[in-house]
């Protein structure tokens, strides 16, 4: 089974062709083979020991979504940026960026939780308990920064 217990709940992941393709809360990818490298890096992240992931990822999405997700991977651990900041990184509009971020299939590894509204408000998050989980991830990174 490809899942592990974390302070945010059970996190499961899916591996295809040796690459991480999905990460979600709950036991949703039970048929995916476990991957020790993915599990170890996720455990280390949730224990405050890993600040960057060195994993092969292959999220499925449009060319624009891929561009946004790649930009998210450049945001440093413990750092918050706005949707407008990301939009400038990819030469687009904040709403378009928000749509792409909302479709991110690999949260945490592709750190969409580090993106907030322009006045610092915590906006949506598709994983776990939504914004409550986003807040836990942000607090975790601030604590271990």
Coordinates of N, CA and C in Angstrom, one line a residue:
X1 N 0.8 -1.2 0.0 CA 0.0 0.0 0.0 C 0.9 1.2 0.0
X2 N 0.6 2.2 -0.8 CA 1.4 3.4 -0.9 C 0.7 4.6 -0.1
X3 N 0.9 4.5 1.2 CA 0.3 5.5 2.1 C 1.1 5.6 3.4
X4 N 1.1 6.7 4.0 CA 1.7 6.9 5.3 C 0.9 7.8 6.2
X5 N 1.0 7.6 7.5 CA 0.4 8.5 8.5 C 1.2 9.8 8.7
X6 N 0.6 10.9 8.7 CA 1.2 12.2 8.9 C 0.4 13.0 9.9
X7 N 1.0 14.1 10.4 CA 0.2 15.0 11.3 C -1.0 15.6 10.6
X8 N -1.1 15.5 9.3 CA -2.2 16.1 8.5 C -3.2 15.0 8.1
X9 N -2.9 13.8 8.5 CA -3.8 12.6 8.2 C -3.0 11.7 7.3
X10 N -3.7 10.6 6.8 CA -3.1 9.6 6.0 C -2.9 10.3 4.6
X11 N -1.6 10.1 4.1 CA -1.3 10.6 2.8 C -0.9 9.4 1.9
X12 N -1.5 9.4 0.7 CA -1.2 8.3 -0.2 C -0.7 8.9 -1.5
X13 N 0.0 8.1 -2.3 CA 0.6 8.6 -3.5 C 0.5 7.5 -4.6
X14 N 0.7 7.9 -5.8 CA 0.7 7.0 -6.9 C 1.9 7.2 -7.7
X15 N 2.5 6.1 -8.1 CA 3.7 6.0 -8.9 C 3.4 5.4 -10.3
X16 N 3.8 6.1 -11.3 CA 3.7 5.5 -12.7 C 5.0 5.6 -13.4
X17 N 5.5 4.6 -14.0 CA 6.8 4.5 -14.7 C 7.9 5.1 -13.9
X18 N 7.9 4.8 -12.6 CA 9.0 5.3 -11.7 C 8.9 6.7 -11.2
X19 N 7.8 7.4 -11.6 CA 7.6 8.9 -11.3 C 6.4 9.0 -10.4
X20 N 6.5 10.0 -9.5 CA 5.3 10.4 -8.7 C 4.4 11.1 -9.5
X21 N 3.1 10.7 -9.6 CA 2.1 11.3 -10.4 C 1.0 11.9 -9.6
X22 N 0.7 11.4 -8.4 CA -0.4 11.9 -7.6 C -0.1 11.8 -6.1
X23 N -0.6 12.7 -5.3 CA -0.5 12.6 -3.9 C -1.8 13.1 -3.4
X24 N -2.4 12.4 -2.4 CA -3.7 12.8 -1.9 C -3.8 12.4 -0.4
X25 N -4.8 13.0 0.3 CA -5.1 12.6 1.6 C -6.1 11.4 1.6
X26 N -5.9 10.5 2.5 CA -6.7 9.3 2.5 C -6.1 8.1 1.8
X27 N -6.7 7.0 1.9 CA -6.2 5.8 1.2 C -6.7 5.6 -0.2
X28 N -6.4 6.5 -1.0 CA -7.0 6.5 -2.4 C -6.2 5.8 -3.4
X29 N -4.9 5.6 -3.2 CA -4.0 4.9 -4.1 C -3.5 3.6 -3.6
X30 N -4.4 2.8 -3.1 CA -4.0 1.5 -2.4 C -3.3 0.5 -3.4
X31 N -3.7 0.6 -4.7 CA -3.1 -0.3 -5.6 C -1.8 0.1 -6.2
X32 N -1.3 1.3 -5.8 CA 0.0 1.7 -6.3 C 1.1 1.1 -5.5
X33 N 2.2 0.7 -6.2 CA 3.3 0.1 -5.5 C 4.0 1.1 -4.6
X34 N 4.4 0.6 -3.4 CA 5.1 1.5 -2.5 C 6.5 1.9 -3.1
X35 N 7.0 3.0 -2.8 CA 8.3 3.5 -3.4 C 9.1 4.0 -2.2
X36 N 10.2 3.4 -1.8 CA 10.9 3.7 -0.6 C 11.4 5.2 -0.7
X37 N 11.9 5.6 -1.9 CA 12.4 6.9 -2.0 C 11.3 8.0 -1.7
X38 N 10.1 7.8 -2.3 CA 9.0 8.7 -2.1 C 8.6 8.7 -0.6
X39 N 8.5 7.5 0.0 CA 8.0 7.4 1.4 C 9.0 8.0 2.3
X40 N 10.3 7.8 2.1 CA 11.3 8.4 3.0 C 11.3 9.9 2.9
X41 N 11.3 10.4 1.7 CA 11.3 11.9 1.6 C 10.0 12.5 2.2
X42 N 8.9 11.9 2.0 CA 7.6 12.4 2.6 C 7.7 12.3 4.1
X43 N 8.2 11.2 4.6 CA 8.3 11.0 6.1 C 9.2 12.1 6.6
X44 N 10.4 12.3 5.9 CA 11.3 13.3 6.4 C 10.7 14.7 6.3
X45 N 9.9 15.0 5.3 CA 9.2 16.3 5.2 C 8.3 16.5 6.4
X46 N 7.4 15.5 6.6 CA 6.4 15.7 7.7 C 7.1 15.6 9.1
X47 N 8.3 15.1 9.2 CA 9.0 15.2 10.5 C 9.9 16.4 10.6
X48 N 9.9 17.3 9.6 CA 10.7 18.5 9.6 C 12.1 18.4 9.3
X49 N 12.5 17.2 8.6 CA 13.9 17.0 8.3 C 14.2 17.3 6.8
X50 N 13.3 17.3 6.0 CA 13.5 17.5 4.5 C 12.8 18.9 4.2
X51 N 13.5 19.7 3.5 CA 13.0 21.0 3.0 C 12.8 21.1 1.5
X52 N 13.5 20.2 0.8 CA 13.3 20.1 -0.6 C 13.1 18.6 -1.0
X53 N 12.3 18.4 -2.0 CA 12.2 17.0 -2.5 C 13.0 16.8 -3.8
X54 N 13.6 15.7 -3.8 CA 14.4 15.3 -4.9 C 13.8 14.0 -5.5
X55 N 12.7 14.2 -6.1 CA 11.9 13.0 -6.6 C 11.6 13.2 -8.1
X56 N 11.6 12.1 -8.9 CA 11.1 12.3 -10.2 C 9.6 12.4 -10.2
X57 N 9.1 13.5 -10.8 CA 7.6 13.7 -10.8 C 7.1 13.8 -12.2
X58 N 5.9 13.4 -12.4 CA 5.3 13.4 -13.7 C 3.8 13.7 -13.6
X59 N 3.5 15.0 -13.2 CA 2.1 15.3 -13.0 C 1.4 15.5 -14.4
X60 N 0.2 15.0 -14.5 CA -0.5 15.1 -15.8 C -1.3 16.3 -15.8
X61 N -1.1 17.1 -16.9 CA -1.9 18.4 -17.0 C -1.5 19.1 -18.3
X62 N -2.2 20.2 -18.6 CA -1.9 21.0 -19.8 C -0.5 21.6 -19.7
X63 N -0.1 22.1 -20.9 CA 1.2 22.8 -20.9 C 1.2 24.0 -19.9
X64 N 0.1 24.7 -19.8 CA 0.1 25.8 -18.9 C 0.1 25.4 -17.5
X65 N -0.6 24.3 -17.1 CA -0.6 23.8 -15.8 C 0.8 23.3 -15.4
X66 N 1.5 22.6 -16.4 CA 2.9 22.2 -16.1 C 3.8 23.4 -15.8
X67 N 3.6 24.4 -16.6 CA 4.4 25.6 -16.4 C 4.2 26.2 -15.0
X68 N 3.0 26.3 -14.5 CA 2.7 26.8 -13.2 C 3.2 25.9 -12.1
X69 N 3.0 24.6 -12.3 CA 3.5 23.6 -11.3 C 5.0 23.6 -11.2
X70 N 5.7 23.8 -12.3 CA 7.2 23.9 -12.3 C 7.6 25.2 -11.5
X71 N 6.9 26.3 -11.7 CA 7.1 27.5 -11.0 C 7.0 27.3 -9.5
X72 N 5.9 26.6 -9.1 CA 5.7 26.3 -7.7 C 6.9 25.6 -7.1
X73 N 7.5 24.7 -7.8 CA 8.7 24.0 -7.3 C 9.9 24.9 -7.0
X74 N 9.9 26.1 -7.4 CA 11.0 27.0 -7.2 C 10.8 27.8 -5.9
X75 N 9.6 27.7 -5.3 CA 9.3 28.5 -4.1 C 10.0 27.8 -2.9
X76 N 10.8 28.5 -2.2 CA 11.6 28.0 -1.1 C 10.7 27.5 0.1
X77 N 11.2 26.5 0.8 CA 10.5 26.0 2.0 C 10.3 27.1 3.0
X78 N 9.1 27.2 3.5 CA 8.8 28.2 4.5 C 8.5 29.6 4.0
X79 N 8.5 29.7 2.7 CA 8.2 31.0 2.0 C 6.8 31.0 1.5
X80 N 6.2 32.2 1.6 CA 4.8 32.3 1.0 C 4.9 33.3 -0.1
X81 N 4.2 33.1 -1.2 CA 4.1 34.0 -2.3 C 2.6 34.1 -2.6
X82 N 2.3 35.1 -3.4 CA 0.9 35.3 -3.8 C 0.6 34.7 -5.2
X83 N -0.7 34.6 -5.5 CA -1.0 34.1 -6.8 C -0.5 35.1 -7.9
X84 N -0.5 36.4 -7.5 CA 0.1 37.4 -8.4 C 1.5 37.2 -8.7
X85 N 2.3 36.8 -7.6 CA 3.7 36.5 -7.8 C 3.9 35.4 -8.8
X86 N 3.1 34.3 -8.6 CA 3.3 33.2 -9.5 C 2.9 33.6 -10.9
X87 N 1.8 34.4 -11.0 CA 1.4 34.8 -12.3 C 2.5 35.6 -13.0
X88 N 3.2 36.4 -12.3 CA 4.4 37.1 -12.9 C 5.5 36.1 -13.3
X89 N 5.7 35.1 -12.6 CA 6.7 34.1 -12.9 C 6.4 33.4 -14.2
X90 N 5.1 33.2 -14.5 CA 4.7 32.5 -15.7 C 4.1 33.4 -16.8
X91 N 4.1 34.7 -16.6 CA 3.6 35.7 -17.5 C 2.1 35.4 -17.8
X92 N 1.3 35.4 -16.7 CA -0.1 35.1 -16.9 C -0.9 35.9 -15.9
X93 N -2.1 35.6 -15.7 CA -3.1 36.3 -14.8 C -3.3 35.4 -13.5
X94 N -3.4 36.1 -12.4 CA -3.6 35.4 -11.1 C -4.7 34.4 -11.1
X95 N -5.8 34.7 -11.8 CA -7.0 33.7 -11.8 C -6.6 32.5 -12.6
X96 N -5.9 32.6 -13.7 CA -5.5 31.5 -14.5 C -4.5 30.6 -13.7
X97 N -3.6 31.3 -13.0 CA -2.7 30.6 -12.1 C -3.5 29.8 -11.0
X98 N -4.4 30.5 -10.4 CA -5.2 29.8 -9.4 C -5.9 28.6 -9.9
X99 N -6.4 28.6 -11.1 CA -7.1 27.5 -11.7 C -6.1 26.3 -11.9
X100 N -4.9 26.6 -12.3 CA -3.9 25.6 -12.5 C -3.4 25.0 -11.1
X101 N -3.3 25.9 -10.2 CA -2.8 25.5 -8.8 C -3.9 24.5 -8.2
X102 N -5.2 24.9 -8.5 CA -6.3 24.0 -8.0 C -6.3 22.6 -8.5
X103 N -5.6 22.4 -9.7 CA -5.6 21.1 -10.3 C -4.3 20.4 -10.0
X104 N -3.4 20.9 -9.2 CA -2.1 20.3 -8.9 C -2.4 18.9 -8.3
X105 N -1.9 17.9 -9.0 CA -2.1 16.5 -8.5 C -1.0 16.0 -7.5
X106 N 0.0 16.8 -7.2 CA 1.0 16.4 -6.3 C 1.3 17.5 -5.2
X107 N 0.2 17.8 -4.4 CA 0.5 18.9 -3.4 C 1.6 18.4 -2.4
X108 N 2.2 19.3 -1.7 CA 3.3 19.2 -0.9 C 4.6 19.1 -1.7
X109 N 4.7 18.1 -2.5 CA 5.9 18.0 -3.4 C 6.0 19.1 -4.4
X110 N 4.8 19.4 -5.0 CA 4.7 20.6 -5.8 C 3.9 21.6 -4.9
X111 N 4.6 22.5 -4.2 CA 4.1 23.1 -3.0 C 3.1 24.3 -3.2
X112 N 1.9 23.9 -3.6 CA 0.8 24.9 -3.8 C 0.4 25.5 -2.5
X113 N 0.7 24.8 -1.4 CA 0.3 25.4 -0.1 C 1.0 26.7 0.3
X114 N 2.1 27.0 -0.4 CA 2.9 28.2 -0.2 C 2.3 29.4 -0.9
X115 N 1.2 29.2 -1.6 CA 0.6 30.3 -2.4 C -0.6 30.8 -1.6
X116 N -0.6 32.2 -1.4 CA -1.7 32.8 -0.6 C -2.3 33.9 -1.4
X117 N -3.4 34.5 -0.9 CA -4.0 35.6 -1.5 C -3.2 36.8 -1.3
X118 N -3.5 37.9 -2.1 CA -2.6 39.1 -2.1 C -2.4 39.8 -0.8
X119 N -3.4 39.7 0.1 CA -3.3 40.3 1.4 C -2.9 39.3 2.4
X120 N -2.3 38.1 2.0 CA -1.8 37.1 2.9 C -2.9 36.1 3.4
X121 N -4.1 36.2 2.9 CA -5.2 35.3 3.3 C -4.9 33.9 2.8
X122 N -5.3 32.9 3.6 CA -5.2 31.6 3.1 C -6.4 31.3 2.3
X123 N -6.2 30.9 1.1 CA -7.2 30.5 0.1 C -7.3 29.0 0.0
X124 N -8.1 28.6 -0.9 CA -8.4 27.1 -1.1 C -7.2 26.2 -1.1
X125 N -7.4 25.0 -0.8 CA -6.4 23.9 -0.8 C -7.2 22.6 -1.1
X126 N -6.8 21.8 -2.0 CA -7.5 20.7 -2.4 C -7.2 19.4 -1.6
X127 N -6.3 19.5 -0.7 CA -5.9 18.3 0.0 C -6.4 18.3 1.4
X128 N -6.5 17.1 2.0 CA -6.9 16.9 3.4 C -8.2 17.6 3.7
X129 N -8.1 18.5 4.7 CA -9.3 19.2 5.2 C -9.3 20.6 4.6
X130 N -8.7 20.8 3.4 CA -8.8 22.1 2.7 C -7.9 23.1 3.4
X131 N -8.4 24.3 3.6 CA -7.6 25.4 4.2 C -7.0 25.0 5.5
X132 N -7.7 24.2 6.3 CA -7.1 23.8 7.6 C -5.8 23.0 7.4
X133 N -5.8 22.2 6.4 CA -4.6 21.4 6.1 C -3.5 22.3 5.6
X134 N -3.8 23.3 4.7 CA -2.9 24.3 4.2 C -2.2 25.0 5.4
X135 N -3.1 25.4 6.3 CA -2.5 26.2 7.5 C -1.6 25.3 8.3
X136 N -1.9 24.0 8.5 CA -1.0 23.1 9.2 C 0.4 23.0 8.5
X137 N 0.3 22.9 7.1 CA 1.6 22.8 6.3 C 2.4 24.0 6.4
X138 N 1.8 25.2 6.4 CA 2.5 26.5 6.5 C 3.1 26.6 7.9
X139 N 2.3 26.3 8.9 CA 2.9 26.4 10.3 C 4.0 25.4 10.5
X140 N 3.9 24.2 9.9 CA 5.0 23.2 10.0 C 6.3 23.7 9.4
X141 N 6.1 24.3 8.2 CA 7.3 24.9 7.5 C 7.9 26.1 8.3
X142 N 7.1 26.9 8.8 CA 7.6 28.0 9.6 C 8.3 27.6 10.9
X143 N 7.8 26.5 11.5 CA 8.4 26.0 12.7 C 9.8 25.3 12.4
X144 N 9.9 24.7 11.2 CA 11.2 24.0 10.9 C 12.1 24.7 9.9
X145 N 11.7 26.0 9.7 CA 12.5 26.8 8.7 C 13.9 26.9 9.0

